[in-house]
Coordinates of C-alpha atoms in Angstrom, one line a residue:
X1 CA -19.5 5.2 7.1
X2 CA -17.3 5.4 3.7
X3 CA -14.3 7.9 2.4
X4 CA -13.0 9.0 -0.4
X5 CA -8.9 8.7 0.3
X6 CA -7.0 9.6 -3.2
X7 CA -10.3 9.0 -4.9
X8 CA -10.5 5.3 -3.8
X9 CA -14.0 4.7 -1.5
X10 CA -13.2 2.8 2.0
X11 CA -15.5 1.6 4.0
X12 CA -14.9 2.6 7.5
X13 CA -16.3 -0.1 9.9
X14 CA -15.4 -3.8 10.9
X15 CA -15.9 -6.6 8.6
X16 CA -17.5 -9.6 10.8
X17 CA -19.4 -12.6 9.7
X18 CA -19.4 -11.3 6.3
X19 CA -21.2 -7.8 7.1
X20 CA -20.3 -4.4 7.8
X21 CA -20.4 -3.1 11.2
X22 CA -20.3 0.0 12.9
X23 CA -19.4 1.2 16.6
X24 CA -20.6 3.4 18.4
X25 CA -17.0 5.0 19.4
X26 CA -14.5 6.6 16.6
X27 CA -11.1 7.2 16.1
X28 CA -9.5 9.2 13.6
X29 CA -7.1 8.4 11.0
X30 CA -4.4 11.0 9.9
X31 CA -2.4 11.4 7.1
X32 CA 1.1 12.0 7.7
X33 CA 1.9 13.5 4.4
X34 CA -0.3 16.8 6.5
X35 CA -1.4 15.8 10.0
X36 CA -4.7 16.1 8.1
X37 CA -8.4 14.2 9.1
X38 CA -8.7 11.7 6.7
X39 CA -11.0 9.2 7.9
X40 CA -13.4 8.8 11.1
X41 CA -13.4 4.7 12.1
X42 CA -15.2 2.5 14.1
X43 CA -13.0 1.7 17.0
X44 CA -13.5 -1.6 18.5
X45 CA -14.1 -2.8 22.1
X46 CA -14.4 -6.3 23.6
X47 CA -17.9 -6.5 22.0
X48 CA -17.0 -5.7 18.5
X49 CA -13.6 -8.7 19.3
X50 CA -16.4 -11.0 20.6
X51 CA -18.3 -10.8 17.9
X52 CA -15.7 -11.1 15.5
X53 CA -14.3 -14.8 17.6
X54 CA -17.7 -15.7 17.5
X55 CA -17.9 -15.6 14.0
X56 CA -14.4 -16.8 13.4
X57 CA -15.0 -20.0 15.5
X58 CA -18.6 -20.4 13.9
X59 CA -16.8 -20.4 10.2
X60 CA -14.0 -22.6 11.7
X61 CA -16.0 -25.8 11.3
X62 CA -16.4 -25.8 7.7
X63 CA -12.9 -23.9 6.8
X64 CA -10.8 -26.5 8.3
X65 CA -12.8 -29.4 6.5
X66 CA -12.3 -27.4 3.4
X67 CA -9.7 -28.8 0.9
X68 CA -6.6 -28.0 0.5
X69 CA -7.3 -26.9 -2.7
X70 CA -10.2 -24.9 -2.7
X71 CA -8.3 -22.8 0.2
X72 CA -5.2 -22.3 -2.1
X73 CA -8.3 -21.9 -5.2
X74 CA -9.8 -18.4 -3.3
X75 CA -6.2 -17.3 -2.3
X76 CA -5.5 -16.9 -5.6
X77 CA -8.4 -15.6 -6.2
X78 CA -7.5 -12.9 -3.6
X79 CA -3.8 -12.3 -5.1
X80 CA -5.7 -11.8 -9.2
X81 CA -7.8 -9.3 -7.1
X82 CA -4.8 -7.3 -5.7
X83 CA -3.0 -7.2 -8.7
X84 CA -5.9 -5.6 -10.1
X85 CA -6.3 -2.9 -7.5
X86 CA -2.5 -2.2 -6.9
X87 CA -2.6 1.7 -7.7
X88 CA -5.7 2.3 -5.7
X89 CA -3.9 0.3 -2.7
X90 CA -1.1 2.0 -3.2
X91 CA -2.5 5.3 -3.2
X92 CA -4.3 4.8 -0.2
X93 CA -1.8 3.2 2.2
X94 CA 0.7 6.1 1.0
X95 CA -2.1 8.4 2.0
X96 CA -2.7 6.6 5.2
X97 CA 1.3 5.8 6.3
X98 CA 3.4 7.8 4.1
X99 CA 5.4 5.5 2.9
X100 CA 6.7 6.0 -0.5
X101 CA 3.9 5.9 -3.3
X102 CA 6.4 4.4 -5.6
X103 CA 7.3 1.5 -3.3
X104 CA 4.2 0.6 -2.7
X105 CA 3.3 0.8 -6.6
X106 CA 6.2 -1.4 -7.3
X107 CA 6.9 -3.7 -4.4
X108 CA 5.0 -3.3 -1.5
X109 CA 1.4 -4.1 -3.3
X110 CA 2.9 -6.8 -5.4
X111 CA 4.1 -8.4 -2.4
X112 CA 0.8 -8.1 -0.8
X113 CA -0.6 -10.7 -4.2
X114 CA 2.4 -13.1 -3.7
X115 CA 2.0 -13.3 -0.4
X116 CA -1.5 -15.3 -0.9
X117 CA -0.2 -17.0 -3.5
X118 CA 3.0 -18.4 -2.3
X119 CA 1.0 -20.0 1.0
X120 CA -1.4 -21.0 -1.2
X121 CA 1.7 -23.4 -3.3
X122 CA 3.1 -23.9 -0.3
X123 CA -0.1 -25.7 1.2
X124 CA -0.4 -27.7 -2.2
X125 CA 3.1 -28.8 -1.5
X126 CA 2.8 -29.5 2.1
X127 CA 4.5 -32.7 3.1
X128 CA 7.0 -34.8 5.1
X129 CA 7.7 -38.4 3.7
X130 CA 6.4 -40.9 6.0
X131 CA 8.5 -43.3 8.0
X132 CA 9.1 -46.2 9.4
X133 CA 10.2 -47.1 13.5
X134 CA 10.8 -50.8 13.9
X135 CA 7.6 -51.4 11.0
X136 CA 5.9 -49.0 12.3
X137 CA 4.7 -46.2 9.7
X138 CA 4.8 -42.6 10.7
X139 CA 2.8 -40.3 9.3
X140 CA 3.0 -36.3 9.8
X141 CA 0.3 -33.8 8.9
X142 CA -0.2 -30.2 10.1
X143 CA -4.0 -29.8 11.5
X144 CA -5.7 -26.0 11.5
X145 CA -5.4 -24.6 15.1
X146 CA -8.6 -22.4 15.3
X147 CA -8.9 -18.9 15.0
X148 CA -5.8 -16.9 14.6
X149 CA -5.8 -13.5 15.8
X150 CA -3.3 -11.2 14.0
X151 CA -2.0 -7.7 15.1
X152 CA 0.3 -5.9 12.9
X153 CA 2.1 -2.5 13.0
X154 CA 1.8 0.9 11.1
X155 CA 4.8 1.1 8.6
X156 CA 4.1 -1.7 5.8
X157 CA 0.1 -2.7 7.3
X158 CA -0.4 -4.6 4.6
X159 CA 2.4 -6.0 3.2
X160 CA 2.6 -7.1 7.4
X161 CA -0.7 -8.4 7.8
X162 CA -1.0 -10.3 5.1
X163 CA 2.6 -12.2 5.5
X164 CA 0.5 -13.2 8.3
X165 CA -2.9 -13.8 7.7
X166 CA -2.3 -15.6 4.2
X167 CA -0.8 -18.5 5.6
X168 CA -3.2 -18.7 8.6
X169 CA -6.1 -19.3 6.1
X170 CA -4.0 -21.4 4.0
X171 CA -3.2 -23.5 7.3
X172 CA -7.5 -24.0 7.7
X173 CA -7.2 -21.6 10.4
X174 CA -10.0 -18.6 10.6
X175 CA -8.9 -14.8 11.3
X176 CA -9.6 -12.1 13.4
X177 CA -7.3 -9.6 12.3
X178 CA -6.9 -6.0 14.2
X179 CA -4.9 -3.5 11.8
X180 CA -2.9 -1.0 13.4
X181 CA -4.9 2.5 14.2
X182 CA -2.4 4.8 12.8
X183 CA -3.0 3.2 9.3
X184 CA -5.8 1.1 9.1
X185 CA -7.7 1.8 6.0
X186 CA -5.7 -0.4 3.6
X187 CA -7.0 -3.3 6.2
X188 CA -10.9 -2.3 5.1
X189 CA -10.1 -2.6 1.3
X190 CA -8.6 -6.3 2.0
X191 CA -11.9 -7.4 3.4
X192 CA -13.8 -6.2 0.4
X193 CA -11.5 -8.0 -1.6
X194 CA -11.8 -11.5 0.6
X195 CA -15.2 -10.8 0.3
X196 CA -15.4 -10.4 -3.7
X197 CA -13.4 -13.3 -3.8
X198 CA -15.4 -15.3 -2.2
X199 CA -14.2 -16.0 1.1
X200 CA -17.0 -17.6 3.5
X201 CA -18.3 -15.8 5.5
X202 CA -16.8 -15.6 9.3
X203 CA -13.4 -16.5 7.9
X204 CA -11.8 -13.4 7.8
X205 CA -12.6 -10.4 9.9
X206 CA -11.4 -7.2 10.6
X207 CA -11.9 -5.0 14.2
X208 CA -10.7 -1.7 14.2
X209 CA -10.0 0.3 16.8
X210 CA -6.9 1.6 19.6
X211 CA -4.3 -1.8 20.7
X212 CA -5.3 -1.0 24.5
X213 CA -8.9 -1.4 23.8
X214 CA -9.4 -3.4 20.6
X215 CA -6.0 -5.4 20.7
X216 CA -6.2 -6.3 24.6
X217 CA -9.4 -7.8 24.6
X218 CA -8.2 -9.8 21.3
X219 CA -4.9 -11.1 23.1
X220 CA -6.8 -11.9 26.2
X221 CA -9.6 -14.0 24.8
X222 CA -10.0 -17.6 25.2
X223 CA -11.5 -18.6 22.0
X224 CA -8.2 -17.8 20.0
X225 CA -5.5 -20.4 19.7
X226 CA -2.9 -18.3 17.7
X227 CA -1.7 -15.1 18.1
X228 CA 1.0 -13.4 15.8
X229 CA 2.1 -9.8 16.9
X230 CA 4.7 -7.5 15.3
X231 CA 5.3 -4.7 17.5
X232 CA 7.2 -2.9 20.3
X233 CA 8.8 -4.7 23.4
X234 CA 6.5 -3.1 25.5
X235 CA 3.4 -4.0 24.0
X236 CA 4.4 -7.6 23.7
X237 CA 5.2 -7.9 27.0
X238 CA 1.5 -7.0 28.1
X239 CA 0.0 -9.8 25.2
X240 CA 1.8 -12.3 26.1
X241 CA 1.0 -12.1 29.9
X242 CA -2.5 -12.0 29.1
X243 CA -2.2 -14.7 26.4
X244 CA -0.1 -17.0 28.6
X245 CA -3.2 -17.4 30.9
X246 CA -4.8 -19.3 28.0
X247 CA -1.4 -20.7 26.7
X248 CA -1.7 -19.6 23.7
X249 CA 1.2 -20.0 21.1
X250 CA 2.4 -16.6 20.6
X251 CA 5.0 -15.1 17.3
X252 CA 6.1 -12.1 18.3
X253 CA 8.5 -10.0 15.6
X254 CA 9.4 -6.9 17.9
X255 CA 12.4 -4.7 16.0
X256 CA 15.6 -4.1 16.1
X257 CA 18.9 -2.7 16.9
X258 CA 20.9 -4.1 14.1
X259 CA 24.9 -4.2 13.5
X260 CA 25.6 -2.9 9.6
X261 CA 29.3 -4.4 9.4
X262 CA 31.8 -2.5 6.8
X263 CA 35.3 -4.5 6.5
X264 CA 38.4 -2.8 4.9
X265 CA 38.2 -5.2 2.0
X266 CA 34.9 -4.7 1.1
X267 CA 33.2 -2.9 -2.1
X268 CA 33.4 0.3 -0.8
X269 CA 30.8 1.7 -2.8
X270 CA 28.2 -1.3 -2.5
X271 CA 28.9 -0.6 1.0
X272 CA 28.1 3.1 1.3
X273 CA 25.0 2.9 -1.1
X274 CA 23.6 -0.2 1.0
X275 CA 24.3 1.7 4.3
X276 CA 22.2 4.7 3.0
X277 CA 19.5 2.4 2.0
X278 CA 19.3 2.3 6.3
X279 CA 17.1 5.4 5.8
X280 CA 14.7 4.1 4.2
X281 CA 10.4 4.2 4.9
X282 CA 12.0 7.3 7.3
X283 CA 14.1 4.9 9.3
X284 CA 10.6 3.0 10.5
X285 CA 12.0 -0.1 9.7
X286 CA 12.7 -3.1 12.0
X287 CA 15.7 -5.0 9.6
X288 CA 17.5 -1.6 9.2
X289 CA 21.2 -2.0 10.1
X290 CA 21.2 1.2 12.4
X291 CA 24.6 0.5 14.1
X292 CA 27.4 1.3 11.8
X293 CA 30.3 -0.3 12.6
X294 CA 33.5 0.6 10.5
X295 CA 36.9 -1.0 10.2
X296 CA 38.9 2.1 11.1
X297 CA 41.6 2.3 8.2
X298 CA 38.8 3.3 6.5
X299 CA 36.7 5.1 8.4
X300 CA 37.1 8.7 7.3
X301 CA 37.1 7.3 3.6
X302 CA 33.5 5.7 4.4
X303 CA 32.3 8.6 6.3
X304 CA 32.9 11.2 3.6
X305 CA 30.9 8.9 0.2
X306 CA 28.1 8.1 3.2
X307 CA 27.9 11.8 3.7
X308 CA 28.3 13.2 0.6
X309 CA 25.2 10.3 -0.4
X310 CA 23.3 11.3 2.6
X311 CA 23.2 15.0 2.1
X312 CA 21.6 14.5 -2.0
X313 CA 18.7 12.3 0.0
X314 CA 15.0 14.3 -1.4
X315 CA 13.1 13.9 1.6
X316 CA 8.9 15.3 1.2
X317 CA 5.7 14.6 -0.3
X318 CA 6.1 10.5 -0.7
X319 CA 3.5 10.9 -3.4
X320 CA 6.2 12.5 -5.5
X321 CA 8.1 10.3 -7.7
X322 CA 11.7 12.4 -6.6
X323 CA 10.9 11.6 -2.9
X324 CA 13.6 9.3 -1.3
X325 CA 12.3 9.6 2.4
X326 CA 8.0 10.5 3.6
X327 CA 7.6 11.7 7.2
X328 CA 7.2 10.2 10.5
X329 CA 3.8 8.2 10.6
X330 CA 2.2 10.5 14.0
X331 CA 2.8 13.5 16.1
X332 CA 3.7 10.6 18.7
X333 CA 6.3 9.1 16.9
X334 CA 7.4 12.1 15.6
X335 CA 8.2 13.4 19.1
X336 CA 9.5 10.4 20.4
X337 CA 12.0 10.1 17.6
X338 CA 13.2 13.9 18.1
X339 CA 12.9 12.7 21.8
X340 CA 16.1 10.4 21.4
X341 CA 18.2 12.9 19.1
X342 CA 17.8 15.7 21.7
X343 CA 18.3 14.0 24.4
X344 CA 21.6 12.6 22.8
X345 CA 23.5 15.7 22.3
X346 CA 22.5 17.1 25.5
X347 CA 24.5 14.0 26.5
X348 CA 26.9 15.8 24.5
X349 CA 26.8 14.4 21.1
X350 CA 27.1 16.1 18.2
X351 CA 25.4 15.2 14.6
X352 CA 27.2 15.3 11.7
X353 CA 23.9 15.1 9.6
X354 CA 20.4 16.0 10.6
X355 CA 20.1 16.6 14.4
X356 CA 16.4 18.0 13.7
X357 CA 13.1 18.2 12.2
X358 CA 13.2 19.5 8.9
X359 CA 12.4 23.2 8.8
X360 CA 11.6 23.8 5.4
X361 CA 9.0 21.0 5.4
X362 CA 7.8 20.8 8.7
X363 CA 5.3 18.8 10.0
X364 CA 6.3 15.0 10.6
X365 CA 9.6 15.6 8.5
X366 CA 12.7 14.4 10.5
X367 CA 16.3 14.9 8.2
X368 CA 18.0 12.2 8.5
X369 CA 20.6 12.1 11.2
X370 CA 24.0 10.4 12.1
X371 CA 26.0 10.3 15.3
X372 CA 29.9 9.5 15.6
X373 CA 31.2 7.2 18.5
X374 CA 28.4 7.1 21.1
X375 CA 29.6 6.0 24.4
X376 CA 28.8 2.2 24.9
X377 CA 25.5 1.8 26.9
X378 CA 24.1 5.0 25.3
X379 CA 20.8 5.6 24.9
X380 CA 21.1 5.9 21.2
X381 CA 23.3 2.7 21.1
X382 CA 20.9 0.4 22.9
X383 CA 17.2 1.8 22.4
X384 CA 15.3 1.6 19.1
X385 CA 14.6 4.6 17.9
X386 CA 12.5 4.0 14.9
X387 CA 13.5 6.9 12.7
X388 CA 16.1 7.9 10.4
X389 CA 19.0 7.8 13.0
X390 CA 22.0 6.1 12.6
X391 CA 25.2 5.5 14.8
X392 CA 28.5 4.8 13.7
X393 CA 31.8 3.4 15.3
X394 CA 35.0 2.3 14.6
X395 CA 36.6 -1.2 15.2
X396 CA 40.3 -2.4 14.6
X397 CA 39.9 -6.0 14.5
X398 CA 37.3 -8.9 13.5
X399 CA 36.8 -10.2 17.1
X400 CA 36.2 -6.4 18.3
X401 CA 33.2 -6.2 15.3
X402 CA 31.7 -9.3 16.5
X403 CA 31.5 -8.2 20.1
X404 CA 30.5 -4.8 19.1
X405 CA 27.6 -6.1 17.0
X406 CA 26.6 -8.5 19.4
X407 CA 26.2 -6.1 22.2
X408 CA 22.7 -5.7 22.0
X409 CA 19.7 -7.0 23.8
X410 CA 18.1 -7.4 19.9
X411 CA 19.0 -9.8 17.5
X412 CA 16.8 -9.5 14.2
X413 CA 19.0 -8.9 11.9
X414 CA 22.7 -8.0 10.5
X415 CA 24.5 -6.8 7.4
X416 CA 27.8 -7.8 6.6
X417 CA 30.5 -5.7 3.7
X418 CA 33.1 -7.6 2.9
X419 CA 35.3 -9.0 0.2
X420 CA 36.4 -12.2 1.9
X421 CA 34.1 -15.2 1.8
X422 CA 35.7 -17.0 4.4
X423 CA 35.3 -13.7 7.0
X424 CA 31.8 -13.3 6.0
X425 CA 31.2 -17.5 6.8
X426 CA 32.9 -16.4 10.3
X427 CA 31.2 -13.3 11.0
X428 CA 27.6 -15.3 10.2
X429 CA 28.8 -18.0 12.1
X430 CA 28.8 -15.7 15.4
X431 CA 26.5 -12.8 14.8
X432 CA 23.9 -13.2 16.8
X433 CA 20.7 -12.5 14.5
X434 CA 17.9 -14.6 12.9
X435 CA 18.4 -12.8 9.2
X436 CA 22.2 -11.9 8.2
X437 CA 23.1 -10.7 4.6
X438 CA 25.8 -10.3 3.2
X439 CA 27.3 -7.8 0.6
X440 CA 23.2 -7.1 0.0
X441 CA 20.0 -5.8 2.2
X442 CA 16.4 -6.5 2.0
X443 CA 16.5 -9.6 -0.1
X444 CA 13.9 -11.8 1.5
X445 CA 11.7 -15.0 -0.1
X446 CA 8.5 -16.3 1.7
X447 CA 10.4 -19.7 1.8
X448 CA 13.1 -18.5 4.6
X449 CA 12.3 -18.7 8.3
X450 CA 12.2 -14.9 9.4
X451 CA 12.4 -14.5 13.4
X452 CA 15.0 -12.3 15.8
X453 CA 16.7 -13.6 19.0
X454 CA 16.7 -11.8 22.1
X455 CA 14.2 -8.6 22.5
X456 CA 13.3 -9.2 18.7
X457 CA 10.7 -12.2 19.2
X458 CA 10.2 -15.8 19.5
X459 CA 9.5 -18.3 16.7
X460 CA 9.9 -18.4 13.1
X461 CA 7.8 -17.6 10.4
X462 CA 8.3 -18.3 6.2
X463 CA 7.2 -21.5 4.3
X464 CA 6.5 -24.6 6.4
X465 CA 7.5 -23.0 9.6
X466 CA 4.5 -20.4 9.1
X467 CA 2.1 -23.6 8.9
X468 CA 4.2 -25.1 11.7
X469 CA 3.0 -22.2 14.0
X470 CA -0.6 -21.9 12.3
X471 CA -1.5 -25.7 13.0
X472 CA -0.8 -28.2 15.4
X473 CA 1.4 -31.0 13.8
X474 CA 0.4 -34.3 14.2
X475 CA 2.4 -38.0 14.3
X476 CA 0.4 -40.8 13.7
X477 CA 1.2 -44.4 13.9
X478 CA 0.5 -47.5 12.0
X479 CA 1.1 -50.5 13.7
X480 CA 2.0 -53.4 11.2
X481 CA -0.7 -55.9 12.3
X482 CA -3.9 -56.2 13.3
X483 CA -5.6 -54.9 10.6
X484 CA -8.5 -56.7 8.6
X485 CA -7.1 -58.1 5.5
X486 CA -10.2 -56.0 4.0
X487 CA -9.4 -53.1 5.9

């Protein structure tokens, strides 16, 4: 029922009501640093999601009542917890996703804290002015929805879930939370925390288990009245038609196939060293600018720095300090990514980086790859991939950019290189995406609304839009008579 992982004991069971419990199904978890065992679960089913919404709605009735701030009180209380246990977080989710032990050492787990401790100032500075409507005041206020169920995916678990699931109980709202089964364990170790901090009972809760059993029976459940889900297309598709029968509010953050925009006038080499930042966490990463699209005077320039910056990237062990690029997270994935290379240059395609697992590490280990020019409508031009691939093409003018970077059923996110202010207002301007940067990548504050158009979700999460979704806002009027002059 516990495991060691990197000398760090996790309990391998649900956390509902406050209590440990156990199934009696398993799944495994494996590492993909080796494709080794690491750790036998509970898996959930609809009784273990039952109990959990049972719980959930139990707690519900005190939580919401509590005050504002005594909720924002144990989120801190959480965040002072994390910050004390960042290395042994760290050294488990690495162990877990293989991600990069030095990311998660210096930003991912830190994130993790100020995620609970920006929704908890953001709920002590919750407000909209009151108004008046021919003398009669106006008065908004955001009231908890009710339990929240939260499903996140494998490549940040943490840092994902807890975007989520800190401004949910900041909001009043009580959570049933269902990590992903490719790397849940870092999921466990939060619920011991909540826990030590001091977190009521029922509040917070954690189901194991595989998204067709566990995650279905939570997306299909009447008692919830929020779901948030960052995943595939696919599997969002499925929740929300289950979901929709009880008309639940839905977030869904589903990926990517994002335009990376390089303009003759930019910085040439911000522009190459932010385009190989595209590779990073393996290429499983939603906001990475996949699509290169290059101003063709110079093109060849570009391609030869990206190359020769490509070719120096250390890809292994991520619990090396040298390591640049872990592996693919599962056997699955793996596969699947190789899946869309190979089928690519039978298309007729050729790489000029990558093309193929890595030999001399093996295992998960994809190098990472580039394609020249793939024909629009490709395969590799429309479908997330996922991995460390990346496509680049040429374009002669502004409008051509913007209609190459908009030809996509996606709409998450873009990145824009270049030296002209005014062009980068335009491109902005008509990009369709629900992030853009410009002449940077990756810089994000909990205050912005984050959200993709198209195939990459609906709604907005980040400061008072997350407690938008999380509560139902209320107007109430206040007529200017009939009130006792005592009243």
């Amino acid at each position: 029922m516990r495991t060691r992982i990197e000398g760090v004991e996790v309990d391998t069971r649900h956390w509902i009501a406050g209590r440990r419990v156990d199934s009696a199904a398993r799944f495994q978890s494996i590492s993909p640093i080796d494709e080794a065992v690491i750790a036998d679960m509970a898996a959930g089913s609809a009784i273990e999601i039952e109990q959990a919404i049972e719980a959930a709605s139990s707690a519900f009735k005190r939580w919401k009542r509590t005050a504002r701030e005594e909720r924002a009180r144990l989120l801190h209380r959480i965040a002072d917890i994390i910050e004390s246990r960042i290395e042994a977080l760290a050294q488990v989710e690495t162990r877990d996703n293989g991600s990069l032990l030095r990311s998660h050492r210096r930003r991912v787990m830190p994130r993790v804290a100020m995620n609970f401790r920006f929704f908890a100032d953001w709920l002590l500075q919750l407000d909209h002015p009151d108004f008046d409507v021919r003398g009669h005041r106006n008065h908004v206020s955001w009231d908890p929805s009710g339990v929240a169920a939260i499903i996140t995916p494998w490549n940040a678990p943490l840092m994902l879930g807890t975007w989520r699931i800190a401004p949910a109980l900041a909001a009043g709202c009580t959570v049933v939370y269902k990590p992903p089964e490719w790397a849940p364990l870092t999921a466990s170790l939060l619920a011991d925390i909540a826990a030590e901090a001091g977190l009521p009972d029922g509040v917070f809760n954690v189901v194991q288990g595989i998204g067709r059993e566990a995650g279905a029976a939570l997306a299909r459940h009447p008692g919830i009245r929020r779901l948030s889900f960052t995943g595939s297309v696919a599997t969002a598709r499925q929740i929300a038609a289950v979901a929709g029968a009880n008309l639940v509010p839905l977030s869904f953050e589903l990926g990517g196939k994002s335009p990376f925009v390089v303009f003759a006038d930019c910085d040439l080499e911000l522009a190459v060293n932010t385009a190989i930042g595209q590779y990073d966490n393996a290429g499983q990463v939603c906001l990475a600018g996949t699509r290169l699209l290059v101003e063709e005077s110079i093109r060849d320039q570009f391609l030869e720095a990206f190359l020769a910056k490509a070719t120096a990237i250390r890809q292994g062990d991520p619990r090396d300090e040298a390591t640049d690029i872990g592996p693919q997270i599962s056997r699955p994935h793996f596969e699947r990514v190789d899946g869309f290379v190979q089928r690519a240059i039978a298309s007729g395609l050729k790489p000029v980086l990558g093309g193929a697992p890595n030999r001399d590490l093996g295992g998960l280990y994809y190098r990472p790859t580039l394609f020249l020019d793939p024909p629009a409508g490709s395969e590799i031009l429309r479908d997330e991939v996922f991995g460390p691939v990346l496509c680049l093409q040429g374009f002669r003018s502004e409008e051509e950019a913007i209609a190459l970077a908009n030809d996509t059923e996606y709409g998450l996110a873009a990145v824009i290189m270049t030296g002209d202010h005014e062009r980068a207002k335009r491109f902005t301007s008509q990009v369709s995406a629900g992030l853009v940067w410009n002449n940077c990548f990756f810089v994000r504050d909990l205050r912005q609304a984050f959200g993709g158009n198209g195939k990459s979700g609906i709604g907005r999460e980040g400061g008072t839009w997350s407690f938008d979704f999380y509560c139902d806002v209320k107007n109430s009027v206040y007529a200017p008579v009939g009130w006792r002059k005592d009243g």
